[in-house]
Tab-separated table of C-alpha atoms and ligand atoms in Angstrom:
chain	number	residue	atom	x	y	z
D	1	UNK	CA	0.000	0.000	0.000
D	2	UNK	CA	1.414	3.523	-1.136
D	3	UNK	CA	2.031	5.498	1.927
D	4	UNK	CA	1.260	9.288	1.091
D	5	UNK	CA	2.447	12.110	3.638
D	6	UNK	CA	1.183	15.546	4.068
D	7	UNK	CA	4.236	17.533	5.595
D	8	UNK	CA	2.808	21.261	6.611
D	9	UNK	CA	4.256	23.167	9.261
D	10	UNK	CA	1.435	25.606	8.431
D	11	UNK	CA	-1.387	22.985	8.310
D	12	UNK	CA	-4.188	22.957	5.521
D	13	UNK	CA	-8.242	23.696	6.768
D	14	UNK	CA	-9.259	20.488	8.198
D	15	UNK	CA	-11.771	20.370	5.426
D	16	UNK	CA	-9.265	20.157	2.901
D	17	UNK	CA	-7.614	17.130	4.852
D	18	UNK	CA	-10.963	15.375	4.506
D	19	UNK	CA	-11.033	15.855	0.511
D	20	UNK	CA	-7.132	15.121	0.334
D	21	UNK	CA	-7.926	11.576	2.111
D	22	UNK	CA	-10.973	11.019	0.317
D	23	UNK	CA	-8.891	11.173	-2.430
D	24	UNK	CA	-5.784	8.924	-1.077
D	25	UNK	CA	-8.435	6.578	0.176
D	26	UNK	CA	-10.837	6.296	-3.042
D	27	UNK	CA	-6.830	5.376	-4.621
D	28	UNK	CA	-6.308	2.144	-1.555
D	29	UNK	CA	-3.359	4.219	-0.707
D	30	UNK	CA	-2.276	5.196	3.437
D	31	UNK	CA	-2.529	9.070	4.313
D	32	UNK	CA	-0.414	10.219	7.250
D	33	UNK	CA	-0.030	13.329	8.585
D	34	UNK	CA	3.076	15.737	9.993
D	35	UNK	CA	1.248	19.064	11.076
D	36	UNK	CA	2.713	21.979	12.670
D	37	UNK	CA	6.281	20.619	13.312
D	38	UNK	CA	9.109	22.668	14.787
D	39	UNK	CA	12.425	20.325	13.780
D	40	UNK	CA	13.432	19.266	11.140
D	41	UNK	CA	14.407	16.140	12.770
D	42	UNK	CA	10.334	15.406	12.572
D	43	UNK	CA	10.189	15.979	9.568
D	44	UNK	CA	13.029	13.602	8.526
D	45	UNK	CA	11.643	11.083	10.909
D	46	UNK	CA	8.074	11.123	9.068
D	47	UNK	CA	9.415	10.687	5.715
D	48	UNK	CA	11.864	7.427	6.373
D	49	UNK	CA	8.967	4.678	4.687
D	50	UNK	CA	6.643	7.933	2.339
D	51	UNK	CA	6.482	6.818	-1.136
D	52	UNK	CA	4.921	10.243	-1.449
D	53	UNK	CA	5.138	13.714	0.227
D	54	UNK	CA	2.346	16.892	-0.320
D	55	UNK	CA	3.757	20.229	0.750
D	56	UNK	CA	3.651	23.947	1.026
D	57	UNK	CA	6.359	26.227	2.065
D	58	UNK	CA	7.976	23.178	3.827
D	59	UNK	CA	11.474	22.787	2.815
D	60	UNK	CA	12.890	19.377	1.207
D	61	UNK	CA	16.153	19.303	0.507
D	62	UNK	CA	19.137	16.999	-0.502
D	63	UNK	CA	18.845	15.271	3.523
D	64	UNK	CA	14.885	15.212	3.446
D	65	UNK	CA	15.140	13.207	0.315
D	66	UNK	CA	18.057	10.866	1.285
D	67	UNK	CA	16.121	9.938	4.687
D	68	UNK	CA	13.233	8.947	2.380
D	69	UNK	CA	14.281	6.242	0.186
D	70	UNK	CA	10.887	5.000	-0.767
D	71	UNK	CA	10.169	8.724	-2.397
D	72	UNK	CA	8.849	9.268	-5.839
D	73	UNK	CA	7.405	12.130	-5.684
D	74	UNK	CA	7.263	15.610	-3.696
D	75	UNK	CA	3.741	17.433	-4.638
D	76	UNK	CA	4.417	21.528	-3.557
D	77	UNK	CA	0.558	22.012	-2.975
D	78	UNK	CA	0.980	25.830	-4.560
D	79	UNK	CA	3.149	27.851	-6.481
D	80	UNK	CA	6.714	28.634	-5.717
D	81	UNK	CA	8.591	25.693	-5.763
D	82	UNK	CA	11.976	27.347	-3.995
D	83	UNK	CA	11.751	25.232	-1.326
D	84	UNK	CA	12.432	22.028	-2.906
D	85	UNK	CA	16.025	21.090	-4.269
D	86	UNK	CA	15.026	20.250	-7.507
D	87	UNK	CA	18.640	18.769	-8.407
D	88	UNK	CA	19.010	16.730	-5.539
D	89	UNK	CA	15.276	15.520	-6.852
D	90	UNK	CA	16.423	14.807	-10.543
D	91	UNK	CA	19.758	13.028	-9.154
D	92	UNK	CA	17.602	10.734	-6.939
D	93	UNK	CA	14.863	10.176	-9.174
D	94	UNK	CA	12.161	11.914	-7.603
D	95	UNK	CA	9.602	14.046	-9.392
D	96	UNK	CA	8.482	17.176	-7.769
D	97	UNK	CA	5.332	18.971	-9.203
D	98	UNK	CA	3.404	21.760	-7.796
D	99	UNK	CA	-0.251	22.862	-8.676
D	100	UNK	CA	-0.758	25.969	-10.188
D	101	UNK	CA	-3.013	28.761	-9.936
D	102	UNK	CA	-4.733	26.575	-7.550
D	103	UNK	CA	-4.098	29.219	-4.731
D	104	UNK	CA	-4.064	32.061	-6.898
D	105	UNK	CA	-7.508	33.992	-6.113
D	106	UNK	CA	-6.474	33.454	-2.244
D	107	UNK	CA	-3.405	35.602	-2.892
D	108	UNK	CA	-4.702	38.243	-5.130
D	109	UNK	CA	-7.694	38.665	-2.736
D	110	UNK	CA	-5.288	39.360	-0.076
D	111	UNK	CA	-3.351	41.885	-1.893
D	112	UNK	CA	-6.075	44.087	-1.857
D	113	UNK	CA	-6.779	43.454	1.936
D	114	UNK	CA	-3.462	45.062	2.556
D	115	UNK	CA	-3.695	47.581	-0.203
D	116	UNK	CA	-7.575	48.621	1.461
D	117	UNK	CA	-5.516	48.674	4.771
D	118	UNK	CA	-2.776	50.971	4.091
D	119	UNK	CA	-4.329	53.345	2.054
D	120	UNK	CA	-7.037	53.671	5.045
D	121	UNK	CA	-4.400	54.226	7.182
D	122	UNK	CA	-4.138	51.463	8.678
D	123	UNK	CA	-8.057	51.628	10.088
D	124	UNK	CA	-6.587	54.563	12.160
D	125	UNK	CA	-9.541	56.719	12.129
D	126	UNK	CA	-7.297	59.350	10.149
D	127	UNK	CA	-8.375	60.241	5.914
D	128	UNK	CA	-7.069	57.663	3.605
D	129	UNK	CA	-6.824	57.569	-0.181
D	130	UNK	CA	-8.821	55.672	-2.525
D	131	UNK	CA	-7.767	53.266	-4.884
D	132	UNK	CA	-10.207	54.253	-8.079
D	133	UNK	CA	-7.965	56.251	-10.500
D	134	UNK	CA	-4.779	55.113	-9.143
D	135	UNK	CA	-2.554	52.837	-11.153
D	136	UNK	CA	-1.816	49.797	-10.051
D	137	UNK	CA	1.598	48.206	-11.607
D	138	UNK	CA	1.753	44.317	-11.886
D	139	UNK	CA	5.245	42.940	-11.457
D	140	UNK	CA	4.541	39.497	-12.958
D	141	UNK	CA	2.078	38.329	-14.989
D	142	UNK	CA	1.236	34.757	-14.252
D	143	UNK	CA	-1.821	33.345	-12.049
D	144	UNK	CA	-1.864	35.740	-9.312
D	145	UNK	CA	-0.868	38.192	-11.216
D	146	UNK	CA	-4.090	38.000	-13.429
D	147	UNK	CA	-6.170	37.558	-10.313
D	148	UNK	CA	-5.080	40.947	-8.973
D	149	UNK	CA	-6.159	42.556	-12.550
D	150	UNK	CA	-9.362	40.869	-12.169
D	151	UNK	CA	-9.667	42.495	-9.079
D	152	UNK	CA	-8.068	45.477	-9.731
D	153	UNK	CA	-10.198	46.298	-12.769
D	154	UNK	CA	-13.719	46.337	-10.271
D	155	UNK	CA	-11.899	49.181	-7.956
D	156	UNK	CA	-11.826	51.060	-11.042
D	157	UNK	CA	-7.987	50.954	-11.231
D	158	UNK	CA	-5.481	51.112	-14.273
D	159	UNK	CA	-3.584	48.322	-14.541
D	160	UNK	CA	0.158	47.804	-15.434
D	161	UNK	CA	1.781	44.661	-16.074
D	162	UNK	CA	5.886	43.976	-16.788
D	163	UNK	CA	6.347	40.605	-17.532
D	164	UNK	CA	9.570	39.375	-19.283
D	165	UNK	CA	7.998	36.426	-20.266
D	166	UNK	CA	4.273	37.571	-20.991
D	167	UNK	CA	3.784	39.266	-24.812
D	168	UNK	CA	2.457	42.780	-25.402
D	169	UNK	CA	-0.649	41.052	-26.972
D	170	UNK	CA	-1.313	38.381	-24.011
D	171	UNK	CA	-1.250	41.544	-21.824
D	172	UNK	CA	-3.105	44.287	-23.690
D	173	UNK	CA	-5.993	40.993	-24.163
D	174	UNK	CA	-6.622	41.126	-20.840
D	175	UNK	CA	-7.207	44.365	-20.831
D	176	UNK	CA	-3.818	45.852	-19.212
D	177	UNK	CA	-1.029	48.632	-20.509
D	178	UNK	CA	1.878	46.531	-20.944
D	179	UNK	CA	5.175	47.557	-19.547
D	180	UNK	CA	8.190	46.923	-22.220
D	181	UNK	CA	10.589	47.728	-18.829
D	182	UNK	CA	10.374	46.879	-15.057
D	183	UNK	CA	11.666	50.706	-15.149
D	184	UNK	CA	8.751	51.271	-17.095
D	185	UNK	CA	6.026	50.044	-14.656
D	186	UNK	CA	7.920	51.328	-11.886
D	187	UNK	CA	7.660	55.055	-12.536
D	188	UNK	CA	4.117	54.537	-14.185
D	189	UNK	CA	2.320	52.989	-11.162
D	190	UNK	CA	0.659	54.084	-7.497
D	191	UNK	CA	1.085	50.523	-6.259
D	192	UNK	CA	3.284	47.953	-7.486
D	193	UNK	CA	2.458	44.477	-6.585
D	194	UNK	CA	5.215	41.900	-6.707
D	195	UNK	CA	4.291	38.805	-7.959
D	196	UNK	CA	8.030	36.963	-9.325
D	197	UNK	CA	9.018	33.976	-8.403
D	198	UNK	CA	12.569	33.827	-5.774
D	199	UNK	CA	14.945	32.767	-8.059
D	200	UNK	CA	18.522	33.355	-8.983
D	201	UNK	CA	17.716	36.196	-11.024
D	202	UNK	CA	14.908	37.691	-9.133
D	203	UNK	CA	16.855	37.720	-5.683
D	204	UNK	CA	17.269	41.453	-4.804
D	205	UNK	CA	15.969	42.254	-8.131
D	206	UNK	CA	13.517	44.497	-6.588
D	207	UNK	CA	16.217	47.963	-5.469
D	208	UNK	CA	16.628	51.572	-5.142
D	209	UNK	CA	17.319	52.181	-8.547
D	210	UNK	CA	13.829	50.154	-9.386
D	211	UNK	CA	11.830	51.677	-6.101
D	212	UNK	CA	13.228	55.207	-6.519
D	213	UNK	CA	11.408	55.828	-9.592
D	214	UNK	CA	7.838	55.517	-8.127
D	215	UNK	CA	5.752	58.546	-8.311
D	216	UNK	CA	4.976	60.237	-4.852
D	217	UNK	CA	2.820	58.823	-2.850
D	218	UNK	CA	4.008	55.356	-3.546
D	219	UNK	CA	3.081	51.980	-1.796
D	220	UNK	CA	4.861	48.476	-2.808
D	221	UNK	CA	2.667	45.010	-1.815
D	222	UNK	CA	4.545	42.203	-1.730
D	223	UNK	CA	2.636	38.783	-1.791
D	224	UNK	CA	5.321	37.035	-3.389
D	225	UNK	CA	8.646	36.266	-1.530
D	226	UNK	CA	10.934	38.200	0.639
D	227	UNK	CA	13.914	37.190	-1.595
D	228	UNK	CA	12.918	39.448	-4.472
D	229	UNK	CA	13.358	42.274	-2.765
D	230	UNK	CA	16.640	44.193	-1.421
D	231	UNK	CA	15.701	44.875	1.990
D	232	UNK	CA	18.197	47.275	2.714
D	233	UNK	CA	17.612	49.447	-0.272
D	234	UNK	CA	14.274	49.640	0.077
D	235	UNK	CA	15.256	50.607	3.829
D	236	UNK	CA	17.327	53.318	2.523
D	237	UNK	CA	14.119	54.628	-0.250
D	238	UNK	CA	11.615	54.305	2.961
D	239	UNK	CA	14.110	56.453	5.152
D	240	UNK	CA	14.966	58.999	1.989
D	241	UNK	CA	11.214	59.181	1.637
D	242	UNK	CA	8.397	60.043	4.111
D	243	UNK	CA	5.555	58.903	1.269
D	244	UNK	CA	6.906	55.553	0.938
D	245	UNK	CA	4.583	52.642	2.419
D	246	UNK	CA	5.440	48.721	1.942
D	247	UNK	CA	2.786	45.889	2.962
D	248	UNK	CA	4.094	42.127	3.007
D	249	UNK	CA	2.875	38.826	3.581
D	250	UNK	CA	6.724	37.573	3.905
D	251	UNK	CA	7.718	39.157	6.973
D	252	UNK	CA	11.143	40.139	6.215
D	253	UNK	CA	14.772	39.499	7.459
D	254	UNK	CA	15.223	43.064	8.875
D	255	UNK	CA	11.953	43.127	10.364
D	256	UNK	CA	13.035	44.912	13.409
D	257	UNK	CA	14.470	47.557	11.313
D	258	UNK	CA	11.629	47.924	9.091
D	259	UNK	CA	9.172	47.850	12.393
D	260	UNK	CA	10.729	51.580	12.631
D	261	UNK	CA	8.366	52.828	9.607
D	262	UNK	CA	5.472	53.182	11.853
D	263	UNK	CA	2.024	53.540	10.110
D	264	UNK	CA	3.617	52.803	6.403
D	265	UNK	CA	5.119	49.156	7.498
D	266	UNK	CA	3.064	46.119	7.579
D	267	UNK	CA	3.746	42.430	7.640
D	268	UNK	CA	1.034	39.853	8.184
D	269	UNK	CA	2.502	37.726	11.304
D	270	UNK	CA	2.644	34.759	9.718
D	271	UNK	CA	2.409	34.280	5.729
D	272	UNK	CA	-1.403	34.234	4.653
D	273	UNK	CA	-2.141	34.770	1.575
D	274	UNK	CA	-3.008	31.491	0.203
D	275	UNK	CA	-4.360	30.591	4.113
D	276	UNK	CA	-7.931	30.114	3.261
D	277	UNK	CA	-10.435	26.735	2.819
D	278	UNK	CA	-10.747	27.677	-0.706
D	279	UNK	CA	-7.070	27.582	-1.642
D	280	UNK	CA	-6.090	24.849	0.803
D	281	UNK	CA	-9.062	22.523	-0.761
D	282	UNK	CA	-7.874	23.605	-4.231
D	283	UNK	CA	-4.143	22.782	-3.790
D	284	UNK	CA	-4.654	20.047	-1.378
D	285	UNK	CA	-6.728	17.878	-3.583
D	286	UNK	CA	-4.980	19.016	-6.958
D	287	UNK	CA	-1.582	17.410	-5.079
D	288	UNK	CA	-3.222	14.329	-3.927
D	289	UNK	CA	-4.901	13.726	-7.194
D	290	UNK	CA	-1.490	14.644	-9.141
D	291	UNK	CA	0.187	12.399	-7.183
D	292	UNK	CA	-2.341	9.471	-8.120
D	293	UNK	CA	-2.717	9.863	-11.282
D	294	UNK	CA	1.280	9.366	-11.600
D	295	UNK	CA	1.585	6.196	-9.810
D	296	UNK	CA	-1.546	5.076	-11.234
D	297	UNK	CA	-0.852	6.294	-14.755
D	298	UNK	CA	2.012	7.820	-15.218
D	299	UNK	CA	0.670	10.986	-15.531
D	300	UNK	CA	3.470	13.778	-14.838
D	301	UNK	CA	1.667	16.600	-15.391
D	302	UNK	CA	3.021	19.835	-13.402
D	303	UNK	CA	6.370	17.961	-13.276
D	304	UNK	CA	8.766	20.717	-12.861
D	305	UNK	CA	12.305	19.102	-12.345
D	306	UNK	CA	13.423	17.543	-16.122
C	401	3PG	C1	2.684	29.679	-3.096
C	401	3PG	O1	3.813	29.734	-3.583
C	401	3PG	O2	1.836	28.867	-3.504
C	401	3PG	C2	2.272	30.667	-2.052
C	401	3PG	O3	3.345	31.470	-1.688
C	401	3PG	C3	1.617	30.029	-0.843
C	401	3PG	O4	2.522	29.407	0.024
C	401	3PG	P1	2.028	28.569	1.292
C	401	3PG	O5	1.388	27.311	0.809
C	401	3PG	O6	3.249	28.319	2.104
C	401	3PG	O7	1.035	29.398	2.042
């Protein structure tokens, strides 16, 4: 009997559980659960006899998949796959998938939470701004990033999207100004909302020379990763400028330093965006389905690692 594992420091809705195992069960396969761990010794401990392993932000690397020599398959229930060594994967034989845009509404809904927050504010009983008019500027144009121009389009905003990898025509058809520069969108928009993935070319993409260009008043959202951004030069454009505000769902690594911005600095306490049942049911199931379709078929759709 397969023995499937759902890993999740930050545990799915109970509700999604109960569709994940209907799922697992419905297959004759064995669903265990590691919730809320603190060590990574647990972690290694629960994987030693998984042929299978859903995830989120957990992180599975190189020793997590040599202390689980049954292991086929890692399923990242969600987008950003950063937290699974995808080489160590290939050289062991393991397939990693993730399942996106599963999660994606949960994320862009959220971004407006914190945008409806901040330019309120901060519910301080002071005036706030309104969003109508304003342009918001998408940094990335893949699920969530079409979720918050969705969403963006019913506050009556103007959207801009820079996407090296998205065409002028894919954006303008969904109804956005497209962006031929990240300079571009940068000194164009109100709000820019980072949606890139952390890799090695995004890391600290996201600096002074990029956040000095924002028209005043300006206010960056970041939903995506702390990576992305250079902490410390954003530090420096936040001191340098009183108009500056910057919402994240990623607290970052400077966070006591940042904590000094009072009333333009906000970090969710623990990362939320895709924490809801919709998203958790959506992901959950999509992993535990993905990962029975490719024992019982072969199927390896999603596969990310080649
Ligand atoms: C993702 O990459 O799917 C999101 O960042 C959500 O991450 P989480 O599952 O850890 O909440």
């Amino acid at each position: 009997m397969k023995k499937i594992l759902v890993a999740t420091e930050k545990p799915f809705a109970p509700v999604a559980i109960k569709g994940i195992r209907e799922v697992t069960d419905a297959a004759g396969y064995n669903l265990v659960l590691l919730e809320k761990y603190s060590s990574k010794q647990e972690l290694l401990d629960a994987v030693a006899d998984v042929d299978a392993i859903i995830i989120r932000s957990d992180i599975i690397d190189a020793e997590v998949m040599s202390a689980a020599k049954n292991l086929k398959i890692v399923v990242r229930a969600g987008a950003g796959y950063d937290n699974v060594d995808l080489a160590a994967a290939t050289e062991r034989g393991i397939c990693v998938m993730n399942t996106p845009g599963q999660n994606a509404n949960a994320v862009a809904e959220l971004v407006f939470g914190m945008l409806v927050f901040m330019a309120r504010g901060m519910f301080s009983g002071a005036a706030g701004c309104e969003l109508k008019g304003r342009t918001i500027g998408i940094h990335a144009f893949g699920n969530v990033g079409r979720n918050v121009a969705r969403i963006a389009k019913g506050f009556g905003m103007n959207i801009a999207v820079y996407d090296a990898f998205v065409s002028k025509e894919a954006v303008e058809e969904a109804g956005c100004r497209w962006c031929e520069t990240p300079e571009e969108l940068y000194a164009s928009s109100d709000v820019v909302s980072l949606h890139l993935p952390a890799t090695a070319e995004t890391k600290q993409s996201i600096n002074k020379a990029l956040l000095s260009k924002m028209p005043k008043p300006a206010f960056l959202v970041n939903t995506a990763r702390k990576e992305v951004i250079h902490e410390q030069e954003l530090i420096e454009v936040m001191t340098e400028r009183a108009d500056f505000k910057y919402a994240t769902d990623i607290a970052p690594v400077a966070a006591e330093e940042f904590a000094k911005f009072e009333g333009r600095y906000f970090a969710t306490p623990k990362k939320m965006g895709a924490q809801t049942a919709e998203a958790n049911i959506n992901a959950g199931i999509a992993a535990a389905k993905q990962i029975v379709a490719f024992f019982e078929e072969g199927c390896e759709r999603f596969r990310l690692n080649k």
